[in-house]
XYZ file of C-alpha atoms in Angstrom:
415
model
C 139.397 -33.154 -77.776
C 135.938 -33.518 -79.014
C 133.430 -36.213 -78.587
C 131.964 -38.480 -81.618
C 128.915 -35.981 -80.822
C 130.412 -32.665 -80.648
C 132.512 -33.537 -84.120
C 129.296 -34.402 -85.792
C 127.278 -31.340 -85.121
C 130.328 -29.577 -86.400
C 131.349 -30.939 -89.434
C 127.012 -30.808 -90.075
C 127.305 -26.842 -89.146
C 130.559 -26.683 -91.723
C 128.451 -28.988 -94.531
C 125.775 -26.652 -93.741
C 127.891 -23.135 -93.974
C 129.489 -24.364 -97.142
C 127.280 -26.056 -99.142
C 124.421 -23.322 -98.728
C 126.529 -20.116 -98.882
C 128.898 -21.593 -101.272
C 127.983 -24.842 -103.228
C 124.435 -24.741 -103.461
C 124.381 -21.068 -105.354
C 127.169 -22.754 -107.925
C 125.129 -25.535 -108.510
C 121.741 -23.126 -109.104
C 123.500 -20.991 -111.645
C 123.991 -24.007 -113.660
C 121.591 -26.317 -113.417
C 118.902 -24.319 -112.293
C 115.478 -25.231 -114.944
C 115.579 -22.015 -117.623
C 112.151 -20.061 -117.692
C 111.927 -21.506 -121.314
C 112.002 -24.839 -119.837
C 109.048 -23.778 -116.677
C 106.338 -26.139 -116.981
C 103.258 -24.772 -115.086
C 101.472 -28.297 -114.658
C 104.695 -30.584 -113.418
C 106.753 -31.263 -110.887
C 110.324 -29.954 -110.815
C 112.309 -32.630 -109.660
C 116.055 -32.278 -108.076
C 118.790 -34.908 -107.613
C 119.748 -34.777 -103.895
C 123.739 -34.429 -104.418
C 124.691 -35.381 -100.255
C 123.385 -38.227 -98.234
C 124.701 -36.971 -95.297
C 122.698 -33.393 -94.437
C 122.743 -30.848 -92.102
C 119.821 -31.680 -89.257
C 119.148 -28.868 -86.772
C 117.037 -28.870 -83.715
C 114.953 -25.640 -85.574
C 113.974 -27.574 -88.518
C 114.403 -27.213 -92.205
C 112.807 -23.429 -93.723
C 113.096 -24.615 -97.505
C 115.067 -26.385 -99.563
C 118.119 -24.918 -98.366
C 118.317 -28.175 -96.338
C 119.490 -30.353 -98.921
C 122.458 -30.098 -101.676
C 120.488 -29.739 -104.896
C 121.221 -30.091 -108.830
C 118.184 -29.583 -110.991
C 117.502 -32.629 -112.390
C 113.742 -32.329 -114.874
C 110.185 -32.578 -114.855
C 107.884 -34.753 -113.361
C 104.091 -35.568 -113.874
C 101.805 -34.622 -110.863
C 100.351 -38.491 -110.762
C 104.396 -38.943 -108.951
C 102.437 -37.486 -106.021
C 100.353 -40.652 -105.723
C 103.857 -42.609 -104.972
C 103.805 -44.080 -101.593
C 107.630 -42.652 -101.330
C 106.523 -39.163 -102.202
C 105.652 -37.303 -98.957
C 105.094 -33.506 -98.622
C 108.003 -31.971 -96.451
C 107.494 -28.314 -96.419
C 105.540 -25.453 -97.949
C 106.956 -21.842 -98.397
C 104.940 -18.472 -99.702
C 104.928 -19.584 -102.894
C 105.648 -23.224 -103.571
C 104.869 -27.044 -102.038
C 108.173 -29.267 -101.686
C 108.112 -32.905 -101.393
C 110.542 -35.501 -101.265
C 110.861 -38.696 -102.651
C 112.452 -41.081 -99.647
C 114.667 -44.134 -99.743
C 112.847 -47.396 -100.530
C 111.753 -49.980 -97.603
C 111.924 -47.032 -95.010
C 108.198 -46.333 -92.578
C 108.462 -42.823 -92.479
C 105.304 -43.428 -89.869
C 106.730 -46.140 -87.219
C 106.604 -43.891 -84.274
C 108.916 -46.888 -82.347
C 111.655 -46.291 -84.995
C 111.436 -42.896 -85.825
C 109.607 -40.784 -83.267
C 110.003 -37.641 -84.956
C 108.868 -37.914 -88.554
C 110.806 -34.526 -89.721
C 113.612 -36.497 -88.860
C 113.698 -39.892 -91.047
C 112.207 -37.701 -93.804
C 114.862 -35.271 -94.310
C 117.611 -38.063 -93.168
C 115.890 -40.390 -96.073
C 115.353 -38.224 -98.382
C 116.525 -38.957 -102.254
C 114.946 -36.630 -104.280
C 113.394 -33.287 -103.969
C 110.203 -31.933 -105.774
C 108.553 -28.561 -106.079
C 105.309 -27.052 -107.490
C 103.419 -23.834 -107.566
C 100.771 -23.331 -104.988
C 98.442 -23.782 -107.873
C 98.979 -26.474 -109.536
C 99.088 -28.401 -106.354
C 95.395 -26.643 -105.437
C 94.449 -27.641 -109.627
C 95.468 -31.386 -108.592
C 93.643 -31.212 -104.741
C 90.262 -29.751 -106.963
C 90.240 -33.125 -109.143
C 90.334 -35.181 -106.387
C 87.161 -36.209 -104.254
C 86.006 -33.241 -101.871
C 87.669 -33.888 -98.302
C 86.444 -32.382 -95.190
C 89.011 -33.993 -92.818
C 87.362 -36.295 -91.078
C 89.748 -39.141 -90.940
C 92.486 -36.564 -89.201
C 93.122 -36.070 -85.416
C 95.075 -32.905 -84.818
C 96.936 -33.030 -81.339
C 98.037 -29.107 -80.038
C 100.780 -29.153 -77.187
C 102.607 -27.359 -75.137
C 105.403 -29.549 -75.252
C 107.121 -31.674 -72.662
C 103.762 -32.400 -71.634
C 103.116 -36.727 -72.866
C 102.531 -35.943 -76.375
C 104.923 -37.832 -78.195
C 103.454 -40.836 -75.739
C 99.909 -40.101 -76.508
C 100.931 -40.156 -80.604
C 103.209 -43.734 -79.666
C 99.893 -44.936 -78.146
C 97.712 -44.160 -81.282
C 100.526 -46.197 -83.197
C 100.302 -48.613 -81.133
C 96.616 -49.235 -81.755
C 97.698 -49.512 -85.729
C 94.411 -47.809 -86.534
C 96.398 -44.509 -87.781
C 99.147 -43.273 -89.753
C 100.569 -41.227 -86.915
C 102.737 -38.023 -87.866
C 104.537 -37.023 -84.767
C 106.000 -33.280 -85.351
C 105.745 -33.069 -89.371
C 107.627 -30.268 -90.958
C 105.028 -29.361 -93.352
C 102.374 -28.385 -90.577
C 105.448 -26.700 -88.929
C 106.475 -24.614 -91.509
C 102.903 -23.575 -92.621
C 102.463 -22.131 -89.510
C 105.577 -20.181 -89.749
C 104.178 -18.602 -93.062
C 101.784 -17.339 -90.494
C 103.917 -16.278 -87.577
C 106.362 -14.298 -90.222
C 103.454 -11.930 -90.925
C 103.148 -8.504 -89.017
C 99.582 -8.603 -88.172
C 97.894 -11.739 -86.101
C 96.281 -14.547 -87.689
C 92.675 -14.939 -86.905
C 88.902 -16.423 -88.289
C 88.691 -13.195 -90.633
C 91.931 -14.082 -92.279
C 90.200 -16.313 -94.361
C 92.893 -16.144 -97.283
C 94.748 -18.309 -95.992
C 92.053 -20.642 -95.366
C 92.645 -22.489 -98.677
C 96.555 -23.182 -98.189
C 95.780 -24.844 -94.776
C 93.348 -27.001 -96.794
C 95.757 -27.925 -98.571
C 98.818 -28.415 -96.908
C 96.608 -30.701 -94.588
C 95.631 -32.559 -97.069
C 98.894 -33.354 -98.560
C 100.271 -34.561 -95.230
C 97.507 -36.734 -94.840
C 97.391 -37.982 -98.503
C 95.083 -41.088 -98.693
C 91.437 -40.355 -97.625
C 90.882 -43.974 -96.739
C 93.279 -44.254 -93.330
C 92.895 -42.299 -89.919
C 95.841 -39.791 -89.634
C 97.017 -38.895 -85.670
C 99.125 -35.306 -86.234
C 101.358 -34.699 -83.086
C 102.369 -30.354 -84.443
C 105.649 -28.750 -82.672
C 104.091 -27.005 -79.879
C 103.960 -23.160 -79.552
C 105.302 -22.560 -83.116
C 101.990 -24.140 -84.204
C 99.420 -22.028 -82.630
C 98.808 -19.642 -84.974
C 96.810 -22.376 -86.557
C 94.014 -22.097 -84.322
C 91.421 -19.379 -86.171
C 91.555 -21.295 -89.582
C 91.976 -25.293 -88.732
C 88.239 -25.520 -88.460
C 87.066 -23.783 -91.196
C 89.418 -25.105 -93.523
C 88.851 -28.752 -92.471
C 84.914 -28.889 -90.473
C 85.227 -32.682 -89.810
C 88.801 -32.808 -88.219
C 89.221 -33.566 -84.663
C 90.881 -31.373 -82.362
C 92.303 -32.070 -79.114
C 94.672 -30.056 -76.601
C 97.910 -31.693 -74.362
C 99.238 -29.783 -71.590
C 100.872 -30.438 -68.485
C 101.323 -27.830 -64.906
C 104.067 -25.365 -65.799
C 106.297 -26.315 -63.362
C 106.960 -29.624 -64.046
C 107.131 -28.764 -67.791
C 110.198 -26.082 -67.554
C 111.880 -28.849 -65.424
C 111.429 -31.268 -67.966
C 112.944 -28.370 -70.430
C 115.890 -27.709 -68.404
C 116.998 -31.874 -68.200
C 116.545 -32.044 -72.091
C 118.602 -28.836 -73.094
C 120.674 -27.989 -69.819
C 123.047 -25.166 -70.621
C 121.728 -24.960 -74.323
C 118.481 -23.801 -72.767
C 118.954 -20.224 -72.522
C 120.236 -19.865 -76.280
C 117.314 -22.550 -77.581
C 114.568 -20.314 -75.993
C 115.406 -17.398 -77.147
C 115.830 -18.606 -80.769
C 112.505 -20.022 -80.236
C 110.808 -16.920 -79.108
C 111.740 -15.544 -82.787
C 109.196 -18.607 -84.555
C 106.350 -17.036 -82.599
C 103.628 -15.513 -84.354
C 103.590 -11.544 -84.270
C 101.347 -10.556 -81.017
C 103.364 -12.919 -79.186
C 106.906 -11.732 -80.378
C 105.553 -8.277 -78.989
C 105.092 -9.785 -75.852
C 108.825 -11.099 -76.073
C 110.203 -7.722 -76.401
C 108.753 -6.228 -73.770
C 109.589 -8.815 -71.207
C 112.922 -9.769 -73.067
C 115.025 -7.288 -70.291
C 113.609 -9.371 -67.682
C 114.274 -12.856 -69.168
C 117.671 -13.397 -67.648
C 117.491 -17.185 -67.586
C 116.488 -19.566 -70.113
C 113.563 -20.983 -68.146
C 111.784 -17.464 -68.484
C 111.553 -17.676 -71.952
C 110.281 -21.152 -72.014
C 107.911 -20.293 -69.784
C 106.609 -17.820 -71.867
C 106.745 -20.451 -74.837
C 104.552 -22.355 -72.424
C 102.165 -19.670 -71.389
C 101.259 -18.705 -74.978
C 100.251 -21.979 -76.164
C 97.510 -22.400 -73.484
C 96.663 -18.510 -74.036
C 95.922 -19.757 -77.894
C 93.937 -22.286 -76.700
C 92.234 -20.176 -74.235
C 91.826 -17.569 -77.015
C 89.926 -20.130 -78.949
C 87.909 -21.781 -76.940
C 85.971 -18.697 -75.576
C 83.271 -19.745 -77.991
C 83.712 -23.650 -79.053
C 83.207 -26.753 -76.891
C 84.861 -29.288 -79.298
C 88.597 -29.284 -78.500
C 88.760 -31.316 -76.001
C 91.848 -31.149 -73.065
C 94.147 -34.114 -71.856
C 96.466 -33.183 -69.319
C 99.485 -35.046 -68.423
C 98.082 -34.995 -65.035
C 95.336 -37.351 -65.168
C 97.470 -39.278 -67.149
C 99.638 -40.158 -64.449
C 96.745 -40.465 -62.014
C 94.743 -42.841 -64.349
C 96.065 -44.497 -67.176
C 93.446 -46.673 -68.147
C 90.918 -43.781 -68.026
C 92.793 -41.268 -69.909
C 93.598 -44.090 -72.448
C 89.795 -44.617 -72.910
C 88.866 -41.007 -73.025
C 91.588 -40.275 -75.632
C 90.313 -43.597 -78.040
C 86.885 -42.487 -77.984
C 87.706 -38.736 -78.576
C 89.646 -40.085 -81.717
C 87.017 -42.544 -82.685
C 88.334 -45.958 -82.394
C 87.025 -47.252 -79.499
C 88.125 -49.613 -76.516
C 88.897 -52.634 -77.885
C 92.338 -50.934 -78.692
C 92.717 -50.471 -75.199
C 95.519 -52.602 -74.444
C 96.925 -52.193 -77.894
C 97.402 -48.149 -76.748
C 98.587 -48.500 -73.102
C 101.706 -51.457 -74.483
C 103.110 -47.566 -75.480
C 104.033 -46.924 -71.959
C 106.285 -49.678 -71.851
C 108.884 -48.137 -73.804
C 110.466 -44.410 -73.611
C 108.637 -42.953 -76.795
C 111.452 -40.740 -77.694
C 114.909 -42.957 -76.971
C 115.365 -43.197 -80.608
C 115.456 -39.749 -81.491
C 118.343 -38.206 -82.577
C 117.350 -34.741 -81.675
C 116.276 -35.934 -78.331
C 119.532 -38.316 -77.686
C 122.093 -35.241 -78.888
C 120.426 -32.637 -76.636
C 120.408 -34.927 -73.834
C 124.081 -36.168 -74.149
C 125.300 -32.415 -74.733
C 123.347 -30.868 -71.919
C 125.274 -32.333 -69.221
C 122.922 -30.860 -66.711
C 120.009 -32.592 -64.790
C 118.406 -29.974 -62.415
C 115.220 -30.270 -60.784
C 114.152 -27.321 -59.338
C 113.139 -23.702 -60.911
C 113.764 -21.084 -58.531
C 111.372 -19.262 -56.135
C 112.670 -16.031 -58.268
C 111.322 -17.655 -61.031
C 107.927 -18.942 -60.210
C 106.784 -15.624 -58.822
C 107.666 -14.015 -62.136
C 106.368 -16.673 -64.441
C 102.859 -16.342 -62.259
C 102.943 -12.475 -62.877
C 103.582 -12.619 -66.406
C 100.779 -15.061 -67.393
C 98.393 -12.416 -65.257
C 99.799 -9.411 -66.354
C 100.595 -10.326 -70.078
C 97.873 -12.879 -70.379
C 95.038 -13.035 -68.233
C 96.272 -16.454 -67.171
C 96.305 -17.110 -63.358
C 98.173 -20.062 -61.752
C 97.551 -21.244 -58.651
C 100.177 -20.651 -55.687
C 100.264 -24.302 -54.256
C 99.719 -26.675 -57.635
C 100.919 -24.620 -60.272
C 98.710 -25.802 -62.589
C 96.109 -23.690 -65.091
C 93.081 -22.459 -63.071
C 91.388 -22.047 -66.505
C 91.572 -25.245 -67.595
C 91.144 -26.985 -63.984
């Protein structure tokens, strides 16, 4: 009746449904820390009740992820544990968790999606105030970034191979999709008004969260974000970090919604437009006009697509620094893109072969995102329609200045 699959993701939806509507208030009420108990300079720690958790493709808001029961206090110096990682950030709070011992949250060959292993892993849970974590960040040595490479994507597009190639090298702690990044740029994309350089209050909570995710200031951190949901990032990466190194993936549109379509088949219509809620607020308006229109999935991840290089577009109008790697040249020259991308990131050629023994392997086949999609899509098509094409090409112009030409379909803008 159902496969091993199908039974999973529902008894993970029912875990999910109960213990968050049901269990997880019970267990609050009780064992919740008292406001006579609040301590302004420590961690609140909580016991993790279930090791199996609910794991969704759209990935984990708060702490509403885990089963929790309040379980004390903890000194900030737990932060310095190897074990403690930073796993999300909300309006008001940092959470980190505390993972199982002997696991590399970090080996991109193991676990290429490091949201993944570190909610899967996780043992305990830990919270603090925005500022006691800034309090802690101030005592530390001043940190510009410098030792971070920050990889924007559109997605489907080589990125998770260009972040197995940097692990490869073994010159960087490579973070392929972390949830923290993620979810501070959903902070951003919940407001109603967009995100830009003058929205410099913000500036400091990027700071941070950055520099929580990439913890040690002594080894080279490669960030692979989610694509699209990340964008709104753009206006305040810079100022908040001047020495980290930016760099844009994207691949021909074309080729990138057929890619879409063989990982989420008939799920693709109901992914997308989930998707097109995470956007930041310009961009949702965009989604509601056209939304009438959108009557396959492919339309809306088009539009997912188109936004991502508009952002980077957006950007660029005045800065020279991020530079592009398409998944284009990457197929035409392997060894030259490799070289471009290990000099861009500052380690140089002699890691040349080190970074190309990535392509010998399927970066995400151990995935469990990837490897449920692709067993419950069931669909393999290759072609987007004629319909299609003409309507993604007069969106982008209409909706965002973006033209595409007629015979490549690839970005004249970035060509």
């Amino acid at each position: 009746m159902f496969s091993s699959v199908e039974l999973k993701n529902l008894l993970e939806s029912l875990y999910f449904i109960v213990g968050n509507r049901v269990l997880q208030p019970i267990l609050s009420f009780f064992f919740a820390p008292r406001t006579s108990e609040a301590s302004k300079n420590n961690l609140a720690s909580f016991r993790i009740l279930a090791d199996i958790k609910p794991h969704f493709e759209v990935h984990h808001r708060d702490k509403r992820s885990f089963l929790l029961k309040f379980g004390g206090w903890k000194d900030l110096a737990y932060l310095e544990r190897e074990d403690v990682t930073l796993h999300s950030v909300s309006e008001d709070e940092f959470v980190f968790v505390r993972t199982k011992p002997g696991i590399d949250l970090y080996n991109t060959e193991e676990h290429p999606f490091v949201y993944e292993i570190q909610h899967t892993a996780a043992v305990e849970l830990l919270t603090a105030p925005h500022n006691t974590v800034f309090e802690y960040l101030r005592s530390k040595p001043a940190r510009d970034g410098s030792n971070i490479s920050f990889l924007y994507n559109t997605g489907r597009s080589g990125s998770t191979l260009m972040a197995a190639m940097m692990y490869k090298t073994k010159q960087f702690v490579v973070q392929s999709e972390p949830n923290s990044i993620l979810q501070l740029a959903l902070i951003f994309n919940d407001k109603d008004f967009v995100i830009s350089r003058n929205t410099t209050e913000y500036v400091y909570l990027v700071w941070a969260t950055f520099l929580l995710t990439c913890p040690d200031p002594n080894k080279r951190y490669f960030i692979k974000p989610f694509p699209c949901y990340t964008i709104s990032l753009f206006p305040l990466i810079k100022q908040a970090l001047p020495g980290i190194t930016e760099l844009f993936n994207y691949r021909s549109i074309l080729p990138s919604l057929i890619s879409c379509k063989k990982l989420f088949g008939y799920n693709l219509t109901r992914a997308a437009n989930r998707g097109m809620l995470l956007l930041p607020f310009n961009y949702k308006n965009i989604w509601k006009k056209i939304k009438p229109e959108c009557d396959v999935g492919e339309k809306a991840f088009a539009l997912q697509l188109l936004i991502t290089v508009h952002a980077f577009l957006l950007e660029t109008r005045d800065r020279e620094d991020i530079k592009t790697f398409s998944y284009e040249s990457l197929v035409k020259d392997k060894e030259e893109f490799t070289v471009r991308l290990l000099k861009e990131v500052g380690v140089g050629e002699k890691f040349l072969s080190d970074a190309l023994s990535a392509l010998e392997y399927h970066s995400q086949a151990k995935s469990d995102t990837v490897n449920r999609l692709t067993y419950t899509s069931r669909i393999r098509e290759n072609t987007v329609s004629d319909g299609c094409v003409e309507w993604i090409r007069k969106i982008a112009y209409e909706e965002l200045e973006i033209e595409i030409d007629k015979e490549t379909g690839r970005y004249s803008a970035l060509e």
